[in-house]
mmCIF file of C-alpha atoms and ligand atoms in Angstrom:
data_model
loop_
_atom_site.group_PDB
_atom_site.id
_atom_site.type_symbol
_atom_site.label_atom_id
_atom_site.label_comp_id
_atom_site.label_asym_id
_atom_site.label_seq_id
_atom_site.Cartn_x
_atom_site.Cartn_y
_atom_site.Cartn_z
ATOM 1 C CA UNK K 40 16.946 -58.034 -63.909
ATOM 2 C CA UNK K 41 20.672 -58.078 -64.736
ATOM 3 C CA UNK K 42 22.903 -59.238 -61.892
ATOM 4 C CA UNK K 43 25.745 -56.887 -61.135
ATOM 5 C CA UNK K 44 28.762 -57.996 -59.163
ATOM 6 C CA UNK K 45 29.768 -55.673 -56.348
ATOM 7 C CA UNK K 46 33.287 -55.406 -57.767
ATOM 8 C CA UNK K 47 32.001 -54.475 -61.232
ATOM 9 C CA UNK K 48 30.069 -51.496 -59.990
ATOM 10 C CA UNK K 49 30.767 -47.979 -61.214
ATOM 11 C CA UNK K 50 33.641 -46.439 -59.331
ATOM 12 C CA UNK K 51 35.078 -49.782 -58.305
ATOM 13 C CA UNK K 52 37.540 -49.661 -61.186
ATOM 14 C CA UNK K 53 37.402 -53.354 -61.971
ATOM 15 C CA UNK K 54 35.389 -53.303 -65.176
ATOM 16 C CA UNK K 55 37.041 -54.389 -68.402
ATOM 17 C CA UNK K 56 38.424 -57.702 -69.537
ATOM 18 C CA UNK K 57 39.165 -60.485 -67.092
ATOM 19 C CA UNK K 58 42.743 -60.030 -65.873
ATOM 20 C CA UNK K 59 45.370 -62.569 -66.855
ATOM 21 C CA UNK K 60 46.159 -65.348 -64.412
ATOM 22 C CA UNK K 61 48.736 -65.066 -61.669
ATOM 23 C CA UNK K 62 52.170 -64.889 -63.259
ATOM 24 C CA UNK K 63 54.487 -67.769 -62.394
ATOM 25 C CA UNK K 64 57.386 -66.989 -60.090
ATOM 26 C CA UNK K 65 55.642 -64.240 -58.155
ATOM 27 C CA UNK K 66 57.066 -63.350 -54.766
ATOM 28 C CA UNK K 67 55.723 -65.734 -52.127
ATOM 29 C CA UNK K 68 52.715 -64.608 -50.134
ATOM 30 C CA UNK K 69 49.110 -63.690 -50.742
ATOM 31 C CA UNK K 70 49.513 -60.878 -53.247
ATOM 32 C CA UNK K 71 46.886 -59.609 -55.655
ATOM 33 C CA UNK K 72 47.007 -57.993 -59.075
ATOM 34 C CA UNK K 73 46.805 -54.516 -57.499
ATOM 35 C CA UNK K 74 49.935 -55.033 -55.417
ATOM 36 C CA UNK K 75 48.263 -55.619 -52.049
ATOM 37 C CA UNK K 76 49.572 -58.318 -49.731
ATOM 38 C CA UNK K 77 47.232 -60.107 -47.324
ATOM 39 C CA UNK K 78 48.804 -60.799 -43.934
ATOM 40 C CA UNK K 79 45.696 -60.659 -41.737
ATOM 41 C CA UNK K 80 43.684 -63.880 -41.742
ATOM 42 C CA UNK K 81 40.035 -64.021 -40.628
ATOM 43 C CA UNK K 82 38.940 -67.573 -40.059
ATOM 44 C CA UNK K 83 35.351 -68.535 -39.314
ATOM 45 C CA UNK K 84 34.952 -71.409 -36.862
ATOM 46 C CA UNK K 85 31.217 -71.875 -37.377
ATOM 47 C CA UNK K 86 28.199 -70.382 -39.136
ATOM 48 C CA UNK K 87 26.035 -70.994 -36.036
ATOM 49 C CA UNK K 88 25.065 -68.242 -33.627
ATOM 50 C CA UNK K 89 23.023 -67.853 -30.436
ATOM 51 C CA UNK K 90 21.986 -64.265 -31.214
ATOM 52 C CA UNK K 91 20.010 -62.978 -34.187
ATOM 53 C CA UNK K 92 21.259 -59.436 -34.775
ATOM 54 C CA UNK K 93 18.921 -57.684 -37.192
ATOM 55 C CA UNK K 94 21.790 -56.390 -39.359
ATOM 56 C CA UNK K 95 23.240 -59.885 -39.720
ATOM 57 C CA UNK K 96 20.795 -62.781 -39.369
ATOM 58 C CA UNK K 97 17.092 -63.371 -40.033
ATOM 59 C CA UNK K 98 14.660 -63.676 -37.090
ATOM 60 C CA UNK K 99 14.236 -67.358 -37.851
ATOM 61 C CA UNK K 100 15.570 -69.902 -40.267
ATOM 62 C CA UNK K 101 18.981 -69.953 -41.965
ATOM 63 C CA UNK K 102 19.961 -73.571 -42.170
ATOM 64 C CA UNK K 103 23.214 -74.447 -40.395
ATOM 65 C CA UNK K 104 26.009 -76.228 -42.173
ATOM 66 C CA UNK K 105 26.336 -79.910 -41.277
ATOM 67 C CA UNK K 106 29.138 -80.887 -38.881
ATOM 68 C CA UNK K 107 30.815 -82.725 -41.751
ATOM 69 C CA UNK K 108 30.775 -79.593 -43.938
ATOM 70 C CA UNK K 109 32.589 -77.482 -41.343
ATOM 71 C CA UNK K 110 36.382 -77.566 -40.946
ATOM 72 C CA UNK K 111 37.554 -79.874 -38.177
ATOM 73 C CA UNK K 112 40.093 -78.724 -35.592
ATOM 74 C CA UNK K 113 42.883 -80.584 -37.449
ATOM 75 C CA UNK K 114 41.899 -79.019 -40.769
ATOM 76 C CA UNK K 115 41.856 -75.550 -39.226
ATOM 77 C CA UNK K 116 45.298 -76.051 -37.737
ATOM 78 C CA UNK K 117 46.694 -77.241 -41.070
ATOM 79 C CA UNK K 118 45.183 -74.341 -43.021
ATOM 80 C CA UNK K 119 46.499 -71.803 -40.511
ATOM 81 C CA UNK K 120 49.945 -73.446 -40.640
ATOM 82 C CA UNK K 121 50.029 -73.098 -44.425
ATOM 83 C CA UNK K 122 48.947 -69.463 -44.123
ATOM 84 C CA UNK K 123 51.550 -68.615 -41.497
ATOM 85 C CA UNK K 124 54.516 -70.775 -42.512
ATOM 86 C CA UNK K 125 54.171 -70.575 -46.304
ATOM 87 C CA UNK K 126 52.122 -67.499 -47.181
ATOM 88 C CA UNK K 127 53.153 -64.703 -44.839
ATOM 89 C CA UNK K 128 50.081 -64.509 -42.590
ATOM 90 C CA UNK K 129 51.094 -62.420 -39.571
ATOM 91 C CA UNK K 130 47.918 -62.312 -37.489
ATOM 92 C CA UNK K 131 44.854 -64.463 -37.028
ATOM 93 C CA UNK K 132 41.314 -63.502 -36.033
ATOM 94 C CA UNK K 133 38.871 -66.255 -35.148
ATOM 95 C CA UNK K 134 35.276 -65.383 -35.886
ATOM 96 C CA UNK K 135 31.935 -66.798 -37.014
ATOM 97 C CA UNK K 136 28.933 -67.074 -36.542
ATOM 98 C CA UNK K 137 29.676 -67.243 -32.874
ATOM 99 C CA UNK K 138 33.040 -68.895 -32.114
ATOM 100 C CA UNK K 139 32.088 -69.583 -28.475
ATOM 101 C CA UNK K 140 29.439 -72.100 -29.555
ATOM 102 C CA UNK K 141 32.133 -74.427 -30.897
ATOM 103 C CA UNK K 142 32.637 -77.217 -28.363
ATOM 104 C CA UNK K 143 36.298 -77.765 -29.321
ATOM 105 C CA UNK K 144 37.233 -74.068 -29.215
ATOM 106 C CA UNK K 145 39.831 -74.470 -26.461
ATOM 107 C CA UNK K 146 41.454 -77.406 -28.267
ATOM 108 C CA UNK K 147 41.657 -75.387 -31.473
ATOM 109 C CA UNK K 148 43.272 -72.414 -29.742
ATOM 110 C CA UNK K 149 45.711 -74.596 -27.773
ATOM 111 C CA UNK K 150 46.790 -76.380 -30.957
ATOM 112 C CA UNK K 151 47.193 -73.101 -32.843
ATOM 113 C CA UNK K 152 49.242 -71.631 -29.999
ATOM 114 C CA UNK K 153 51.464 -74.701 -29.825
ATOM 115 C CA UNK K 154 52.157 -74.459 -33.561
ATOM 116 C CA UNK K 155 52.657 -70.667 -33.538
ATOM 117 C CA UNK K 156 54.019 -69.434 -30.191
ATOM 118 C CA UNK K 157 54.307 -65.806 -31.325
ATOM 119 C CA UNK K 158 51.273 -65.399 -33.569
ATOM 120 C CA UNK K 159 48.747 -62.764 -32.419
ATOM 121 C CA UNK K 160 45.481 -64.724 -32.192
ATOM 122 C CA UNK K 161 42.353 -62.697 -31.444
ATOM 123 C CA UNK K 162 38.669 -63.590 -31.492
ATOM 124 C CA UNK K 163 35.498 -61.668 -32.319
ATOM 125 C CA UNK K 164 32.584 -62.778 -30.165
ATOM 126 C CA UNK K 165 29.168 -61.726 -28.932
ATOM 127 C CA UNK K 166 30.428 -62.670 -25.419
ATOM 128 C CA UNK K 167 27.399 -64.784 -24.460
ATOM 129 C CA UNK K 168 28.935 -67.347 -22.077
ATOM 130 C CA UNK K 169 32.329 -65.657 -22.149
ATOM 131 C CA UNK K 170 32.222 -65.060 -18.393
ATOM 132 C CA UNK K 171 32.745 -68.787 -17.852
ATOM 133 C CA UNK K 172 35.233 -69.284 -20.689
ATOM 134 C CA UNK K 173 37.504 -66.233 -20.604
ATOM 135 C CA UNK K 174 40.136 -67.629 -18.221
ATOM 136 C CA UNK K 175 40.343 -70.903 -20.166
ATOM 137 C CA UNK K 176 40.725 -69.050 -23.445
ATOM 138 C CA UNK K 177 43.610 -67.062 -22.011
ATOM 139 C CA UNK K 178 45.294 -70.213 -20.729
ATOM 140 C CA UNK K 179 44.808 -71.903 -24.106
ATOM 141 C CA UNK K 180 46.733 -69.066 -25.738
ATOM 142 C CA UNK K 181 44.215 -66.536 -27.047
ATOM 143 C CA UNK K 182 45.875 -63.114 -27.221
ATOM 144 C CA UNK K 183 42.962 -60.710 -27.262
ATOM 145 C CA UNK K 184 39.234 -60.306 -27.700
ATOM 146 C CA UNK K 185 36.760 -58.148 -29.654
ATOM 147 C CA UNK K 186 33.209 -58.056 -28.336
ATOM 148 C CA UNK K 187 30.139 -56.880 -30.227
ATOM 149 C CA UNK K 188 28.048 -54.580 -28.051
ATOM 150 C CA UNK K 189 25.491 -52.272 -29.638
ATOM 151 C CA UNK K 190 23.542 -51.072 -26.613
ATOM 152 C CA UNK K 191 23.649 -50.872 -22.832
ATOM 153 C CA UNK K 192 19.863 -50.776 -22.561
ATOM 154 C CA UNK K 193 18.208 -54.118 -22.040
ATOM 155 C CA UNK K 194 15.272 -53.304 -24.330
ATOM 156 C CA UNK K 195 17.372 -51.882 -27.152
ATOM 157 C CA UNK K 196 19.863 -54.728 -26.896
ATOM 158 C CA UNK K 197 17.034 -57.246 -27.134
ATOM 159 C CA UNK K 198 15.475 -55.405 -30.065
ATOM 160 C CA UNK K 199 18.781 -55.460 -31.948
ATOM 161 C CA UNK K 200 19.903 -58.992 -31.139
ATOM 162 C CA UNK K 201 16.432 -60.532 -30.732
ATOM 163 C CA UNK K 202 17.670 -62.181 -27.516
ATOM 164 C CA UNK K 203 17.529 -60.887 -23.881
ATOM 165 C CA UNK K 204 21.193 -61.492 -23.090
ATOM 166 C CA UNK K 205 22.649 -58.073 -22.252
ATOM 167 C CA UNK K 206 23.639 -59.079 -18.704
ATOM 168 C CA UNK K 207 25.482 -62.144 -20.006
ATOM 169 C CA UNK K 208 27.385 -60.020 -22.534
ATOM 170 C CA UNK K 209 28.412 -57.433 -19.938
ATOM 171 C CA UNK K 210 29.592 -60.208 -17.605
ATOM 172 C CA UNK K 211 31.572 -61.656 -20.519
ATOM 173 C CA UNK K 212 33.293 -58.361 -21.312
ATOM 174 C CA UNK K 213 34.361 -57.864 -17.703
ATOM 175 C CA UNK K 214 35.588 -61.462 -17.435
ATOM 176 C CA UNK K 215 37.676 -61.058 -20.597
ATOM 177 C CA UNK K 216 39.329 -57.990 -19.124
ATOM 178 C CA UNK K 217 39.934 -59.707 -15.801
ATOM 179 C CA UNK K 218 41.419 -62.746 -17.549
ATOM 180 C CA UNK K 219 43.999 -60.587 -19.313
ATOM 181 C CA UNK K 220 42.447 -60.764 -22.770
ATOM 182 C CA UNK K 221 42.911 -57.028 -23.237
ATOM 183 C CA UNK K 222 43.058 -54.591 -24.779
ATOM 184 C CA UNK K 223 39.342 -55.339 -25.065
ATOM 185 C CA UNK K 224 37.859 -53.859 -28.215
ATOM 186 C CA UNK K 225 34.116 -53.332 -28.557
ATOM 187 C CA UNK K 226 32.307 -53.285 -31.909
ATOM 188 C CA UNK K 227 29.044 -51.378 -32.261
ATOM 189 C CA UNK K 228 26.812 -51.105 -35.315
ATOM 190 C CA UNK K 229 24.493 -48.108 -35.141
ATOM 191 C CA UNK K 230 20.959 -48.447 -36.478
ATOM 192 C CA UNK K 231 18.903 -45.366 -37.234
ATOM 193 C CA UNK K 232 16.237 -44.629 -34.653
ATOM 194 C CA UNK K 233 17.264 -47.595 -32.503
ATOM 195 C CA UNK K 234 20.690 -47.164 -30.905
ATOM 196 C CA UNK K 235 22.190 -44.196 -32.797
ATOM 197 C CA UNK K 236 21.279 -41.723 -30.028
ATOM 198 C CA UNK K 237 23.025 -43.956 -27.530
ATOM 199 C CA UNK K 238 26.428 -43.578 -29.186
ATOM 200 C CA UNK K 239 27.919 -40.928 -26.823
ATOM 201 C CA UNK K 240 26.739 -42.911 -23.773
ATOM 202 C CA UNK K 241 28.255 -46.095 -25.189
ATOM 203 C CA UNK K 242 31.533 -44.245 -25.697
ATOM 204 C CA UNK K 243 31.435 -42.824 -22.156
ATOM 205 C CA UNK K 244 30.913 -46.330 -20.762
ATOM 206 C CA UNK K 245 33.816 -47.752 -22.783
ATOM 207 C CA UNK K 246 36.200 -44.900 -21.931
ATOM 208 C CA UNK K 247 35.374 -45.257 -18.276
ATOM 209 C CA UNK K 248 36.455 -48.906 -18.288
ATOM 210 C CA UNK K 249 39.422 -48.567 -20.621
ATOM 211 C CA UNK K 250 37.785 -50.504 -23.479
ATOM 212 C CA UNK K 251 38.404 -49.402 -27.064
ATOM 213 C CA UNK K 252 35.083 -48.817 -28.807
ATOM 214 C CA UNK K 253 34.809 -48.963 -32.581
ATOM 215 C CA UNK K 254 31.692 -48.004 -34.496
ATOM 216 C CA UNK K 255 31.160 -50.034 -37.668
ATOM 217 C CA UNK K 256 29.100 -48.670 -40.538
ATOM 218 C CA UNK K 257 26.307 -51.100 -41.314
ATOM 219 C CA UNK K 258 27.070 -53.001 -44.515
ATOM 220 C CA UNK K 259 24.624 -54.743 -46.864
ATOM 221 C CA UNK K 260 25.356 -58.165 -45.386
ATOM 222 C CA UNK K 261 22.113 -58.826 -43.533
ATOM 223 C CA UNK K 262 20.197 -62.002 -44.314
ATOM 224 C CA UNK K 263 16.938 -59.992 -44.431
ATOM 225 C CA UNK K 264 18.309 -57.730 -47.201
ATOM 226 C CA UNK K 265 16.884 -54.727 -45.351
ATOM 227 C CA UNK K 266 19.955 -52.495 -45.725
ATOM 228 C CA UNK K 267 19.629 -49.262 -47.664
ATOM 229 C CA UNK K 268 22.279 -46.691 -48.313
ATOM 230 C CA UNK K 269 19.875 -43.937 -47.330
ATOM 231 C CA UNK K 270 19.060 -45.450 -43.956
ATOM 232 C CA UNK K 271 22.521 -46.460 -42.773
ATOM 233 C CA UNK K 272 24.361 -44.275 -40.257
ATOM 234 C CA UNK K 273 27.462 -42.915 -41.951
ATOM 235 C CA UNK K 274 30.866 -42.263 -40.388
ATOM 236 C CA UNK K 275 30.231 -38.514 -40.796
ATOM 237 C CA UNK K 276 27.013 -38.875 -38.789
ATOM 238 C CA UNK K 277 28.793 -40.919 -36.124
ATOM 239 C CA UNK K 278 31.397 -38.164 -35.687
ATOM 240 C CA UNK K 279 28.536 -35.641 -35.481
ATOM 241 C CA UNK K 280 26.653 -37.703 -32.881
ATOM 242 C CA UNK K 281 29.765 -38.039 -30.711
ATOM 243 C CA UNK K 282 30.573 -34.331 -31.025
ATOM 244 C CA UNK K 283 27.668 -33.512 -28.712
ATOM 245 C CA UNK K 284 29.815 -34.584 -25.746
ATOM 246 C CA UNK K 285 33.324 -35.024 -27.146
ATOM 247 C CA UNK K 286 36.005 -33.465 -29.308
ATOM 248 C CA UNK K 287 37.683 -35.990 -31.614
ATOM 249 C CA UNK K 288 41.119 -35.446 -33.098
ATOM 250 C CA UNK K 289 43.058 -37.745 -35.419
ATOM 251 C CA UNK K 290 45.126 -40.322 -33.535
ATOM 252 C CA UNK K 291 48.761 -39.581 -34.470
ATOM 253 C CA UNK K 292 49.622 -43.296 -34.540
ATOM 254 C CA UNK K 293 50.089 -44.902 -37.971
ATOM 255 C CA UNK K 294 46.856 -46.601 -39.210
ATOM 256 C CA UNK K 295 48.951 -49.435 -40.649
ATOM 257 C CA UNK K 296 46.201 -51.133 -42.663
ATOM 258 C CA UNK K 297 43.730 -51.163 -39.734
ATOM 259 C CA UNK K 298 40.088 -50.952 -40.828
ATOM 260 C CA UNK K 299 39.273 -48.484 -38.051
ATOM 261 C CA UNK K 300 40.233 -44.834 -38.295
ATOM 262 C CA UNK K 301 41.192 -43.954 -34.735
ATOM 263 C CA UNK K 302 40.492 -40.687 -32.939
ATOM 264 C CA UNK K 303 41.686 -39.356 -29.628
ATOM 265 C CA UNK K 304 38.745 -38.356 -27.444
ATOM 266 C CA UNK K 305 38.566 -35.367 -25.122
ATOM 267 C CA UNK K 306 35.611 -33.986 -23.208
ATOM 268 C CA UNK K 307 33.889 -30.971 -24.700
ATOM 269 C CA UNK K 308 33.639 -27.664 -22.847
ATOM 270 C CA UNK K 309 29.893 -27.302 -22.261
ATOM 271 C CA UNK K 310 28.409 -24.743 -24.650
ATOM 272 C CA UNK K 311 31.517 -24.420 -26.826
ATOM 273 C CA UNK K 312 33.273 -26.354 -29.579
ATOM 274 C CA UNK K 313 36.516 -26.574 -27.607
ATOM 275 C CA UNK K 314 37.946 -29.494 -25.675
ATOM 276 C CA UNK K 315 38.845 -29.607 -22.053
ATOM 277 C CA UNK K 316 41.064 -31.849 -19.978
ATOM 278 C CA UNK K 317 43.271 -34.739 -20.988
ATOM 279 C CA UNK K 318 42.783 -37.369 -23.700
ATOM 280 C CA UNK K 319 40.260 -39.838 -22.252
ATOM 281 C CA UNK K 320 41.030 -42.639 -24.672
ATOM 282 C CA UNK K 321 40.408 -43.440 -28.306
ATOM 283 C CA UNK K 322 37.455 -44.341 -30.485
ATOM 284 C CA UNK K 323 37.569 -46.061 -33.867
ATOM 285 C CA UNK K 324 35.236 -45.653 -36.815
ATOM 286 C CA UNK K 325 35.147 -48.373 -39.460
ATOM 287 C CA UNK K 326 33.719 -46.586 -42.482
ATOM 288 C CA UNK K 327 33.598 -49.533 -44.856
ATOM 289 C CA UNK K 328 30.780 -48.031 -46.924
ATOM 290 C CA UNK K 329 31.384 -44.289 -47.119
ATOM 291 C CA UNK K 330 35.164 -44.048 -46.654
ATOM 292 C CA UNK K 331 36.409 -47.452 -47.844
ATOM 293 C CA UNK K 332 39.961 -48.583 -47.229
ATOM 294 C CA UNK K 333 40.119 -51.244 -49.958
ATOM 295 C CA UNK K 334 43.367 -49.921 -51.425
ATOM 296 C CA UNK K 335 45.150 -50.842 -48.185
ATOM 297 C CA UNK K 336 43.223 -54.047 -47.415
ATOM 298 C CA UNK K 337 45.395 -56.792 -45.927
ATOM 299 C CA UNK K 338 42.696 -59.383 -45.198
ATOM 300 C CA UNK K 339 42.151 -62.910 -46.429
ATOM 301 C CA UNK K 340 39.090 -64.830 -45.227
ATOM 302 C CA UNK K 341 38.309 -68.506 -44.777
ATOM 303 C CA UNK K 342 34.669 -69.426 -44.205
ATOM 304 C CA UNK K 343 33.630 -72.177 -41.779
ATOM 305 C CA UNK K 344 33.370 -74.630 -44.670
ATOM 306 C CA UNK K 345 36.867 -73.794 -45.837
ATOM 307 C CA UNK K 346 36.148 -71.441 -48.745
ATOM 308 C CA UNK K 347 38.602 -68.665 -49.463
ATOM 309 C CA UNK K 348 36.985 -65.237 -49.777
ATOM 310 C CA UNK K 349 39.375 -62.526 -50.868
ATOM 311 C CA UNK K 350 36.840 -59.823 -49.923
ATOM 312 C CA UNK K 351 33.632 -59.659 -47.829
ATOM 313 C CA UNK K 352 31.804 -58.766 -51.047
ATOM 314 C CA UNK K 353 33.531 -61.238 -53.283
ATOM 315 C CA UNK K 354 31.253 -63.471 -55.330
ATOM 316 C CA UNK K 355 34.180 -65.742 -56.086
ATOM 317 C CA UNK K 356 34.553 -68.392 -53.389
ATOM 318 C CA UNK K 357 37.428 -70.787 -53.810
ATOM 319 C CA UNK K 358 37.178 -74.166 -52.141
ATOM 320 C CA UNK K 359 40.283 -74.897 -50.076
ATOM 321 C CA UNK K 360 38.811 -77.539 -47.773
ATOM 322 C CA UNK K 361 37.564 -79.692 -50.671
ATOM 323 C CA UNK K 362 41.059 -79.774 -52.125
ATOM 324 C CA UNK K 363 42.544 -80.573 -48.712
ATOM 325 C CA UNK K 364 40.114 -83.483 -48.280
ATOM 326 C CA UNK K 365 41.081 -84.817 -51.714
ATOM 327 C CA UNK K 366 44.580 -85.293 -50.323
ATOM 328 C CA UNK K 367 46.341 -82.214 -51.750
ATOM 329 C CA UNK K 368 49.836 -81.361 -50.578
ATOM 330 C CA UNK K 369 50.636 -78.199 -48.609
ATOM 331 C CA UNK K 370 52.169 -76.732 -51.776
ATOM 332 C CA UNK K 371 49.004 -77.362 -53.801
ATOM 333 C CA UNK K 372 46.854 -75.797 -51.106
ATOM 334 C CA UNK K 373 49.138 -72.774 -50.858
ATOM 335 C CA UNK K 374 49.004 -72.340 -54.606
ATOM 336 C CA UNK K 375 45.187 -72.445 -54.681
ATOM 337 C CA UNK K 376 45.096 -69.838 -51.911
ATOM 338 C CA UNK K 377 47.476 -67.602 -53.837
ATOM 339 C CA UNK K 378 45.368 -67.959 -56.999
ATOM 340 C CA UNK K 379 42.218 -67.044 -55.060
ATOM 341 C CA UNK K 380 43.815 -63.922 -53.623
ATOM 342 C CA UNK K 381 45.304 -62.870 -56.948
ATOM 343 C CA UNK K 382 41.798 -62.097 -58.272
ATOM 344 C CA UNK K 383 40.762 -60.064 -55.193
ATOM 345 C CA UNK K 384 38.580 -57.194 -56.448
ATOM 346 C CA UNK K 385 40.139 -53.758 -56.470
ATOM 347 C CA UNK K 386 37.278 -52.402 -54.351
ATOM 348 C CA UNK K 387 33.922 -53.534 -53.040
ATOM 349 C CA UNK K 388 32.087 -50.752 -54.893
ATOM 350 C CA UNK K 389 29.717 -49.962 -52.008
ATOM 351 C CA UNK K 390 30.729 -46.328 -51.929
ATOM 352 C CA UNK K 391 29.245 -45.280 -55.250
ATOM 353 C CA UNK K 392 26.081 -43.231 -55.284
ATOM 354 C CA UNK K 393 22.868 -45.163 -55.920
ATOM 355 C CA UNK K 394 23.951 -48.405 -54.294
ATOM 356 C CA UNK K 395 20.385 -49.049 -53.218
ATOM 357 C CA UNK K 396 19.181 -48.663 -56.791
ATOM 358 C CA UNK K 397 16.930 -51.571 -57.792
ATOM 359 C CA UNK K 398 19.639 -53.392 -59.737
ATOM 360 C CA UNK K 399 22.111 -53.613 -56.821
ATOM 361 C CA UNK K 400 22.662 -57.242 -55.935
ATOM 362 C CA UNK K 401 23.660 -57.928 -52.351
ATOM 363 C CA UNK K 402 26.045 -60.837 -51.744
ATOM 364 C CA UNK K 403 24.253 -64.130 -51.107
ATOM 365 C CA UNK K 404 25.942 -64.773 -47.771
ATOM 366 C CA UNK K 405 25.031 -62.926 -44.605
ATOM 367 C CA UNK K 406 27.863 -61.674 -42.386
ATOM 368 C CA UNK K 407 27.368 -64.638 -40.026
ATOM 369 C CA UNK K 408 27.974 -67.058 -42.894
ATOM 370 C CA UNK K 409 31.140 -65.291 -44.045
ATOM 371 C CA UNK K 410 32.913 -64.467 -40.790
ATOM 372 C CA UNK K 411 33.183 -60.773 -40.073
HETATM 373 N N1 SAM M 601 29.306 -63.379 -33.500
HETATM 374 C C1 SAM M 601 30.501 -62.634 -33.316
HETATM 375 C C2 SAM M 601 30.214 -61.194 -33.020
HETATM 376 O O1 SAM M 601 29.094 -60.750 -33.243
HETATM 377 O O2 SAM M 601 31.131 -60.513 -32.580
HETATM 378 C C3 SAM M 601 31.458 -62.756 -34.481
HETATM 379 C C4 SAM M 601 30.881 -62.729 -35.853
HETATM 380 S S1 SAM M 601 30.094 -61.219 -36.328
HETATM 381 C C5 SAM M 601 29.579 -61.596 -37.949
HETATM 382 C C6 SAM M 601 31.517 -60.158 -36.519
HETATM 383 C C7 SAM M 601 31.244 -58.692 -36.556
HETATM 384 O O3 SAM M 601 30.487 -58.394 -37.707
HETATM 385 C C8 SAM M 601 30.444 -58.160 -35.384
HETATM 386 O O4 SAM M 601 31.192 -57.157 -34.734
HETATM 387 C C9 SAM M 601 29.206 -57.570 -35.995
HETATM 388 O O5 SAM M 601 28.788 -56.407 -35.358
HETATM 389 C C10 SAM M 601 29.659 -57.309 -37.409
HETATM 390 N N2 SAM M 601 28.564 -57.271 -38.376
HETATM 391 C C11 SAM M 601 27.633 -58.210 -38.605
HETATM 392 N N3 SAM M 601 26.806 -57.830 -39.592
HETATM 393 C C12 SAM M 601 27.214 -56.617 -40.000
HETATM 394 C C13 SAM M 601 26.768 -55.694 -40.992
HETATM 395 N N4 SAM M 601 25.712 -55.956 -41.752
HETATM 396 N N5 SAM M 601 27.450 -54.545 -41.142
HETATM 397 C C14 SAM M 601 28.521 -54.263 -40.356
HETATM 398 N N6 SAM M 601 29.003 -55.097 -39.413
HETATM 399 C C15 SAM M 601 28.344 -56.259 -39.227
HETATM 400 FE FE1 SF4 M 602 25.551 -63.615 -34.341
HETATM 401 FE FE2 SF4 M 602 27.617 -61.964 -34.496
HETATM 402 FE FE3 SF4 M 602 25.799 -62.054 -36.477
HETATM 403 FE FE4 SF4 M 602 25.097 -61.014 -34.131
HETATM 404 S S1 SF4 M 602 26.683 -60.215 -35.518
HETATM 405 S S2 SF4 M 602 23.909 -62.515 -35.330
HETATM 406 S S3 SF4 M 602 26.255 -62.236 -32.713
HETATM 407 S S4 SF4 M 602 27.180 -63.655 -35.903
#
């Protein structure tokens, strides 16, 4: 069966001859051949995780990287410094796997904060154990937190994550808020027939506490390769599900390259389509599959083993850590990073019809091994 790269797919607009290399003398920064500039860095601290979400990891297995293969704290700090000081990175998101399982997490954040006093540094986490770590993370210099929370029902949570840790997660979210790691953003992936019906209740819970909930369309990045286009819950369906209880209207604030399209939320007048009362808060929908935002993408990703990924669906991984360990200078590392970003695909190609046709080839890495 022929292998098709996600970025070569119909509609992605990247077919044709291989583009020429990055011209010399380009403006500094992480620019690509389509004129986008990456300023938002997602850095994975580990591929390990203590949950096993069905849309991300397999029930069992998935060999962890060795300690030696993963970037050390010093290597992370150097790579971030090159990104910020030489390549125009303006914000940093720490992710994984699960960043909280890294024993030297506080040291990493303290060192990053010392080097970059004004850099927004956020972290995406499943919040297991966050109740005990939130205050320390704040003191170390973490700016803000994103927590993944797909259900408020113990059984559904356990079905989705394959671990009975809902109470720990809820304690973690509250501790993050109390520690001043707000605004707390919550990420929820809806799965058909499992937690999709819960979406208005999840939104009510978040609005009540002042947390900003974002629904993420499920992407074909699960280790089990169970994703199908037909079965995923689309952004249009999410808006429909929420419209049972709420009226959504476009948030007037500029989207500014954010993956989530934000909506203001008002309560619905029972039995009518109209809204009543004040704006209760906002909800975000990240429609990566059906309403992609690739043309305004500002992200550059570094995996836990120091590979540059210009896109979640990129099949080109460029080894930055290997070069660093060979003794490369900052300039050489910056140049390799720029080269890697120059060939960023125009689009991921997930939005074209027939994605779940038999010849679609899902990326080899699961989301946990990339860093979402
Ligand atoms: N373990 C942390 C967590 O869950 O927040 C950080 C890493 S996790 C890979 C980052 C985000 O990716 C989570 O919000 C998760 O819901 C999302 N994610 C994982 N697999 C996904 C998929 N197949 N489609 C869409 N989002 C996914
Ligand atoms: Fe772990 Fe996050 Fe993946 Fe869930 S989504 S398995 S918490 S890395």
